[in-house]
PDB file of C-alpha atoms in Angstrom:
ATOM      1  CA  MET Q   1     167.648  49.881 129.705  1.00 47.00           C
ATOM      2  CA  LEU Q   2     169.333  52.609 128.193  1.00 40.00           C
ATOM      3  CA  ILE Q   3     170.341  50.702 125.200  1.00 44.00           C
ATOM      4  CA  ASN Q   4     166.642  49.998 124.275  1.00 49.00           C
ATOM      5  CA  LEU Q   5     165.690  53.775 124.633  1.00 42.00           C
ATOM      6  CA  LEU Q   6     168.524  54.624 122.566  1.00 42.00           C
ATOM      7  CA  PHE Q   7     168.204  51.686 119.997  1.00 56.00           C
ATOM      8  CA  PRO Q   8     164.626  50.191 120.558  1.00 67.00           C
ATOM      9  CA  PRO Q   9     164.086  46.663 119.315  1.00 85.00           C
ATOM     10  CA  ARG Q  10     162.595  46.223 115.910  1.00 91.00           C
ATOM     11  CA  CYS Q  11     160.846  43.189 114.734  1.00 95.00           C
ATOM     12  CA  ALA Q  12     162.894  40.927 112.573  1.00 95.00           C
ATOM     13  CA  GLY Q  13     159.808  40.226 110.320  1.00 94.00           C
ATOM     14  CA  CYS Q  14     158.440  43.465 109.597  1.00 94.00           C
ATOM     15  CA  ARG Q  15     160.667  46.159 111.314  1.00 91.00           C
ATOM     16  CA  ALA Q  16     157.904  47.343 113.583  1.00 93.00           C
ATOM     17  CA  GLU Q  17     159.565  49.166 116.875  1.00 89.00           C
ATOM     18  CA  GLY Q  18     159.347  47.527 120.214  1.00 86.00           C
ATOM     19  CA  THR Q  19     159.998  43.946 120.003  1.00 91.00           C
ATOM     20  CA  SER Q  20     162.175  41.427 118.418  1.00 92.00           C
ATOM     21  CA  CYS Q  21     159.017  39.952 116.705  1.00 96.00           C
ATOM     22  CA  CYS Q  22     155.757  41.326 116.741  1.00 96.00           C
ATOM     23  CA  ALA Q  23     152.421  39.265 117.135  1.00 96.00           C
ATOM     24  CA  ARG Q  24     151.532  39.503 113.436  1.00 96.00           C
ATOM     25  CA  CYS Q  25     154.451  38.274 112.296  1.00 97.00           C
ATOM     26  CA  LEU Q  26     154.592  35.585 114.978  1.00 97.00           C
ATOM     27  CA  SER Q  27     151.330  34.424 113.735  1.00 97.00           C
ATOM     28  CA  SER Q  28     152.964  33.096 110.741  1.00 97.00           C
ATOM     29  CA  PHE Q  29     153.736  30.116 112.471  1.00 98.00           C
ATOM     30  CA  GLY Q  30     151.103  27.668 113.784  1.00 97.00           C
ATOM     31  CA  PRO Q  31     150.711  24.020 115.207  1.00 97.00           C
ATOM     32  CA  PRO Q  32     153.006  21.159 113.629  1.00 97.00           C
ATOM     33  CA  ARG Q  33     151.718  20.074 110.082  1.00 96.00           C
ATOM     34  CA  ARG Q  34     152.741  17.227 108.359  1.00 95.00           C
ATOM     35  CA  VAL Q  35     155.085  17.503 105.202  1.00 93.00           C
ATOM     36  CA  ARG Q  36     154.777  14.658 103.027  1.00 88.00           C
ATOM     37  CA  VAL Q  37     158.403  13.684 101.385  1.00 85.00           C
ATOM     38  CA  PRO Q  38     159.167  11.058  99.320  1.00 78.00           C
ATOM     39  CA  GLY Q  39     160.921   7.734 100.717  1.00 73.00           C
ATOM     40  CA  LYS Q  40     160.376   5.833 104.139  1.00 78.00           C
ATOM     41  CA  GLY Q  41     161.372   7.490 107.262  1.00 86.00           C
ATOM     42  CA  PRO Q  42     159.749   9.264 110.471  1.00 94.00           C
ATOM     43  CA  PRO Q  43     156.979  11.725 109.695  1.00 95.00           C
ATOM     44  CA  LEU Q  44     158.233  15.258 108.927  1.00 96.00           C
ATOM     45  CA  PHE Q  45     156.341  18.411 110.348  1.00 97.00           C
ATOM     46  CA  ALA Q  46     156.944  22.033 109.721  1.00 97.00           C
ATOM     47  CA  LEU Q  47     155.498  25.220 111.707  1.00 98.00           C
ATOM     48  CA  ALA Q  48     155.243  27.514 108.853  1.00 97.00           C
ATOM     49  CA  ASP Q  49     155.970  27.867 105.033  1.00 97.00           C
ATOM     50  CA  TYR Q  50     159.413  29.461 103.914  1.00 96.00           C
ATOM     51  CA  ALA Q  51     157.702  32.621 102.817  1.00 96.00           C
ATOM     52  CA  GLY Q  52     156.813  36.143 104.273  1.00 97.00           C
ATOM     53  CA  ALA Q  53     157.435  37.119 107.858  1.00 97.00           C
ATOM     54  CA  ALA Q  54     158.213  33.291 108.720  1.00 97.00           C
ATOM     55  CA  ARG Q  55     161.124  33.341 106.065  1.00 97.00           C
ATOM     56  CA  GLU Q  56     162.438  36.874 107.190  1.00 97.00           C
ATOM     57  CA  LEU Q  57     162.314  35.798 110.805  1.00 97.00           C
ATOM     58  CA  VAL Q  58     164.303  32.560 109.999  1.00 96.00           C
ATOM     59  CA  LEU Q  59     166.865  34.376 107.895  1.00 95.00           C
ATOM     60  CA  ALA Q  60     167.428  36.990 110.556  1.00 95.00           C
ATOM     61  CA  PHE Q  61     168.192  34.335 113.209  1.00 94.00           C
ATOM     62  CA  LYS Q  62     170.253  32.422 110.874  1.00 91.00           C
ATOM     63  CA  GLU Q  63     172.118  34.733 108.795  1.00 88.00           C
ATOM     64  CA  ARG Q  64     171.570  37.972 110.240  1.00 88.00           C
ATOM     65  CA  GLY Q  65     172.881  38.116 113.843  1.00 84.00           C
ATOM     66  CA  ARG Q  66     169.472  38.295 115.359  1.00 92.00           C
ATOM     67  CA  ARG Q  67     170.139  35.910 118.063  1.00 90.00           C
ATOM     68  CA  ASP Q  68     167.447  37.638 120.437  1.00 92.00           C
ATOM     69  CA  LEU Q  69     165.153  35.447 118.450  1.00 95.00           C
ATOM     70  CA  ALA Q  70     166.360  32.154 120.089  1.00 94.00           C
ATOM     71  CA  ARG Q  71     163.722  32.928 122.737  1.00 95.00           C
ATOM     72  CA  VAL Q  72     160.870  33.190 120.248  1.00 96.00           C
ATOM     73  CA  PHE Q  73     161.922  29.981 118.514  1.00 97.00           C
ATOM     74  CA  GLY Q  74     162.300  28.204 121.404  1.00 96.00           C
ATOM     75  CA  ALA Q  75     158.927  28.923 122.534  1.00 97.00           C
ATOM     76  CA  LEU Q  76     157.532  27.772 119.411  1.00 97.00           C
ATOM     77  CA  LEU Q  77     159.443  24.474 120.121  1.00 96.00           C
ATOM     78  CA  ALA Q  78     158.474  24.097 123.563  1.00 95.00           C
ATOM     79  CA  ALA Q  79     154.864  24.295 122.240  1.00 96.00           C
ATOM     80  CA  ALA Q  80     155.546  22.450 119.088  1.00 96.00           C
ATOM     81  CA  VAL Q  81     157.170  19.223 120.583  1.00 95.00           C
ATOM     82  CA  PRO Q  82     154.449  17.890 122.845  1.00 93.00           C
ATOM     83  CA  ALA Q  83     151.995  18.914 120.314  1.00 94.00           C
ATOM     84  CA  LEU Q  84     153.475  16.264 117.724  1.00 94.00           C
ATOM     85  CA  PRO Q  85     151.100  13.704 116.640  1.00 91.00           C
ATOM     86  CA  VAL Q  86     153.390  10.734 117.264  1.00 90.00           C
ATOM     87  CA  ALA Q  87     153.868   8.615 120.163  1.00 80.00           C
ATOM     88  CA  TYR Q  88     157.137   8.942 122.596  1.00 83.00           C
ATOM     89  CA  PRO Q  89     158.156   5.835 124.551  1.00 81.00           C
ATOM     90  CA  GLY Q  90     157.684   7.242 128.104  1.00 77.00           C
ATOM     91  CA  GLY Q  91     155.924  10.397 127.300  1.00 77.00           C
ATOM     92  CA  ALA Q  92     156.852  13.841 125.447  1.00 73.00           C
ATOM     93  CA  GLY Q  93     159.107  14.644 128.223  1.00 77.00           C
ATOM     94  CA  ASN Q  94     161.662  11.830 127.342  1.00 83.00           C
ATOM     95  CA  ALA Q  95     162.059  13.296 123.753  1.00 89.00           C
ATOM     96  CA  TRP Q  96     165.590  14.874 122.919  1.00 94.00           C
ATOM     97  CA  LEU Q  97     166.137  17.304 120.350  1.00 96.00           C
ATOM     98  CA  VAL Q  98     168.827  16.519 117.740  1.00 97.00           C
ATOM     99  CA  PRO Q  99     169.679  19.744 115.682  1.00 96.00           C
ATOM    100  CA  ALA Q 100     170.586  19.260 112.019  1.00 93.00           C
ATOM    101  CA  PRO Q 101     174.258  20.354 111.856  1.00 92.00           C
ATOM    102  CA  SER Q 102     175.915  23.203 109.779  1.00 82.00           C
ATOM    103  CA  ARG Q 103     178.899  23.557 107.965  1.00 76.00           C
ATOM    104  CA  ARG Q 104     181.904  24.461 110.197  1.00 73.00           C
ATOM    105  CA  ALA Q 105     182.593  28.022 108.367  1.00 69.00           C
ATOM    106  CA  ALA Q 106     178.635  28.509 108.669  1.00 66.00           C
ATOM    107  CA  ALA Q 107     178.730  27.954 112.169  1.00 65.00           C
ATOM    108  CA  ARG Q 108     181.756  29.954 112.953  1.00 71.00           C
ATOM    109  CA  ARG Q 109     180.142  32.841 111.027  1.00 74.00           C
ATOM    110  CA  ARG Q 110     176.836  32.857 113.084  1.00 70.00           C
ATOM    111  CA  GLY Q 111     178.634  32.556 116.606  1.00 71.00           C
ATOM    112  CA  GLY Q 112     177.604  28.864 116.736  1.00 72.00           C
ATOM    113  CA  SER Q 113     174.676  26.360 116.088  1.00 86.00           C
ATOM    114  CA  HIS Q 114     171.578  28.727 115.976  1.00 91.00           C
ATOM    115  CA  LEU Q 115     169.372  25.274 116.072  1.00 94.00           C
ATOM    116  CA  VAL Q 116     170.888  24.375 119.561  1.00 93.00           C
ATOM    117  CA  GLY Q 117     170.443  27.939 120.832  1.00 93.00           C
ATOM    118  CA  ALA Q 118     166.666  27.814 119.998  1.00 95.00           C
ATOM    119  CA  ALA Q 119     166.591  24.358 121.015  1.00 94.00           C
ATOM    120  CA  ARG Q 120     168.116  25.234 124.394  1.00 94.00           C
ATOM    121  CA  ALA Q 121     165.624  28.095 124.657  1.00 95.00           C
ATOM    122  CA  ALA Q 122     162.951  25.641 124.606  1.00 93.00           C
ATOM    123  CA  GLY Q 123     163.959  24.140 127.938  1.00 93.00           C
ATOM    124  CA  LEU Q 124     163.817  20.696 126.330  1.00 91.00           C
ATOM    125  CA  ALA Q 125     166.528  18.011 126.070  1.00 94.00           C
ATOM    126  CA  VAL Q 126     169.156  18.816 123.637  1.00 96.00           C
ATOM    127  CA  ALA Q 127     171.475  16.670 122.102  1.00 96.00           C
ATOM    128  CA  PRO Q 128     174.083  18.175 119.733  1.00 95.00           C
ATOM    129  CA  ALA Q 129     174.907  14.780 118.289  1.00 95.00           C
ATOM    130  CA  LEU Q 130     175.465  15.390 114.422  1.00 95.00           C
ATOM    131  CA  ALA Q 131     178.102  16.889 112.614  1.00 91.00           C
ATOM    132  CA  PHE Q 132     179.215  17.262 108.882  1.00 86.00           C
ATOM    133  CA  GLY Q 133     182.306  15.531 107.816  1.00 81.00           C
ATOM    134  CA  PRO Q 134     184.697  16.467 105.627  1.00 78.00           C
ATOM    135  CA  GLY Q 135     183.692  17.259 101.647  1.00 69.00           C
ATOM    136  CA  VAL Q 136     180.109  18.853 102.368  1.00 73.00           C
ATOM    137  CA  GLY Q 137     179.643  21.633 100.154  1.00 66.00           C
ATOM    138  CA  GLU Q 138     177.191  24.487  99.925  1.00 71.00           C
ATOM    139  CA  SER Q 139     173.775  23.146  99.020  1.00 69.00           C
ATOM    140  CA  VAL Q 140     172.083  26.209  97.905  1.00 70.00           C
ATOM    141  CA  GLY Q 141     171.051  25.844  94.035  1.00 66.00           C
ATOM    142  CA  LEU Q 142     171.539  22.119  94.220  1.00 67.00           C
ATOM    143  CA  ASP Q 143     168.372  19.698  93.437  1.00 70.00           C
ATOM    144  CA  ALA Q 144     167.232  16.837  95.294  1.00 72.00           C
ATOM    145  CA  ALA Q 145     169.877  14.315  93.899  1.00 79.00           C
ATOM    146  CA  ALA Q 146     172.914  16.505  94.354  1.00 78.00           C
ATOM    147  CA  ARG Q 147     172.035  17.502  97.690  1.00 77.00           C
ATOM    148  CA  ARG Q 148     171.852  13.822  98.515  1.00 78.00           C
ATOM    149  CA  ALA Q 149     175.091  13.128  96.883  1.00 76.00           C
ATOM    150  CA  ASN Q 150     176.742  16.030  98.680  1.00 72.00           C
ATOM    151  CA  LEU Q 151     175.806  14.504 101.839  1.00 74.00           C
ATOM    152  CA  ALA Q 152     176.044  10.956 101.227  1.00 73.00           C
ATOM    153  CA  GLY Q 153     178.113   9.387 104.461  1.00 74.00           C
ATOM    154  CA  ARG Q 154     179.120  12.936 105.375  1.00 81.00           C
ATOM    155  CA  VAL Q 155     176.704  13.298 108.506  1.00 88.00           C
ATOM    156  CA  ARG Q 156     178.409  11.785 111.493  1.00 91.00           C
ATOM    157  CA  LEU Q 157     177.645  11.059 115.132  1.00 94.00           C
ATOM    158  CA  VAL Q 158     179.404  13.442 117.659  1.00 94.00           C
ATOM    159  CA  ARG Q 159     179.926  10.972 120.737  1.00 92.00           C
ATOM    160  CA  CYS Q 160     179.986  13.438 123.215  1.00 93.00           C
ATOM    161  CA  GLY Q 161     176.796  14.858 122.166  1.00 94.00           C
ATOM    162  CA  LEU Q 162     174.667  11.740 122.069  1.00 94.00           C
ATOM    163  CA  PRO Q 163     171.539  11.409 123.931  1.00 94.00           C
ATOM    164  CA  PRO Q 164     171.246   8.444 126.375  1.00 93.00           C
ATOM    165  CA  PRO Q 165     170.941   5.062 124.650  1.00 89.00           C
ATOM    166  CA  GLY Q 166     167.244   4.392 124.062  1.00 86.00           C
ATOM    167  CA  SER Q 167     165.940   7.797 124.187  1.00 89.00           C
ATOM    168  CA  PRO Q 168     163.310   8.822 121.523  1.00 90.00           C
ATOM    169  CA  VAL Q 169     165.023  11.562 119.089  1.00 94.00           C
ATOM    170  CA  VAL Q 170     163.125  14.412 117.116  1.00 96.00           C
ATOM    171  CA  VAL Q 171     165.421  15.978 114.462  1.00 97.00           C
ATOM    172  CA  LEU Q 172     165.169  19.635 114.322  1.00 97.00           C
ATOM    173  CA  ASP Q 173     165.987  21.642 111.189  1.00 96.00           C
ATOM    174  CA  ASP Q 174     165.370  25.262 110.321  1.00 95.00           C
ATOM    175  CA  VAL Q 175     164.002  24.489 106.779  1.00 94.00           C
ATOM    176  CA  VAL Q 176     163.213  21.534 104.870  1.00 93.00           C
ATOM    177  CA  THR Q 177     163.743  22.092 100.921  1.00 90.00           C
ATOM    178  CA  THR Q 178     164.263  18.474  99.504  1.00 87.00           C
ATOM    179  CA  GLY Q 179     164.507  16.428 102.552  1.00 88.00           C
ATOM    180  CA  ALA Q 180     168.069  15.468 101.737  1.00 88.00           C
ATOM    181  CA  THR Q 181     169.693  16.849 105.037  1.00 91.00           C
ATOM    182  CA  THR Q 182     166.836  15.625 107.414  1.00 92.00           C
ATOM    183  CA  SER Q 183     167.210  12.281 105.696  1.00 91.00           C
ATOM    184  CA  ALA Q 184     170.957  11.927 106.177  1.00 92.00           C
ATOM    185  CA  CYS Q 185     170.387  12.809 109.806  1.00 94.00           C
ATOM    186  CA  VAL Q 186     167.780  10.355 110.343  1.00 94.00           C
ATOM    187  CA  SER Q 187     169.986   7.521 108.817  1.00 92.00           C
ATOM    188  CA  ALA Q 188     173.042   8.562 110.730  1.00 94.00           C
ATOM    189  CA  LEU Q 189     171.006   8.364 114.160  1.00 95.00           C
ATOM    190  CA  LYS Q 190     169.343   5.143 113.146  1.00 94.00           C
ATOM    191  CA  ALA Q 191     172.949   3.473 112.050  1.00 92.00           C
ATOM    192  CA  GLY Q 192     174.044   4.570 115.718  1.00 93.00           C
ATOM    193  CA  GLY Q 193     171.034   2.723 117.176  1.00 93.00           C
ATOM    194  CA  TYR Q 194     168.660   5.315 117.737  1.00 93.00           C
ATOM    195  CA  GLY Q 195     164.930   5.595 117.222  1.00 90.00           C
ATOM    196  CA  VAL Q 196     163.935   8.849 115.428  1.00 94.00           C
ATOM    197  CA  THR Q 197     160.511   9.548 116.451  1.00 94.00           C
ATOM    198  CA  ALA Q 198     160.027  12.744 114.096  1.00 96.00           C
ATOM    199  CA  VAL Q 199     161.502  15.746 112.171  1.00 97.00           C
ATOM    200  CA  LEU Q 200     160.489  19.115 112.938  1.00 97.00           C
ATOM    201  CA  THR Q 201     161.204  21.849 110.972  1.00 97.00           C
ATOM    202  CA  LEU Q 202     160.444  25.649 111.668  1.00 97.00           C
ATOM    203  CA  THR Q 203     159.390  26.141 107.873  1.00 97.00           C
ATOM    204  CA  THR Q 204     159.249  24.211 104.888  1.00 96.00           C
ATOM    205  CA  ALA Q 205     160.241  25.174 101.080  1.00 92.00           C
ATOM    206  CA  TYR Q 206     159.621  21.690 100.002  1.00 83.00           C
ATOM    207  CA  ARG Q 207     157.729  21.016  96.490  1.00 67.00           C
ATOM    208  CA  ALA Q 208     157.363  17.925  95.118  1.00 48.00           C
ATOM    209  CA  HIS Q 209     159.794  16.989  92.314  1.00 42.00           C
ATOM    210  CA  PRO Q 210     159.815  14.204  89.963  1.00 36.00           C
ATOM    211  CA  ASP Q 211     163.322  13.124  91.531  1.00 36.00           C
ATOM    212  CA  GLY Q 212     162.160  13.596  95.189  1.00 35.00           C
TER     213      GLY Q 212
END
């Protein structure tokens, strides 16, 4: 295409010309690996550390308008969900991805949910079943306890976005920092009668802290 001749695509991770994501940056992501966060709940898995090229790719997709990366992350999710070492009632093909919500202002700024875009690009069943209620503030800079307080009672179900009753659910997020967001998502889904099989995040910045 002429546009590609005039403005060749660049890797969002390292700026190499010719592709949205070069092979070297893509290799920052691997198969799902367990991230052990405090508390009871479904197992949590990540595809990469939130560092280096993986961090740059997530930030480009989430904050810098690189929606062309939806296909890249979609391919990673398509390979990762069947590879999760968990049991799905009826098989992995029955699992529904439920993306963690974004604040409304952030979603408007990004042109919609980046996680929904990646999940749909994966060709898997997607249920945009969660939203933040009023009062949720920006979480950057908050510790684990403050993040939990920020989200307490403020993740709600979106009735028109729910998966079929009884479906196994995998909660999807882009980065886990303290586990507060994914924990609130799991709690909301469980309160609605859904069994959450696993939590899958693209990256992890989690480090164990005394307060969890």
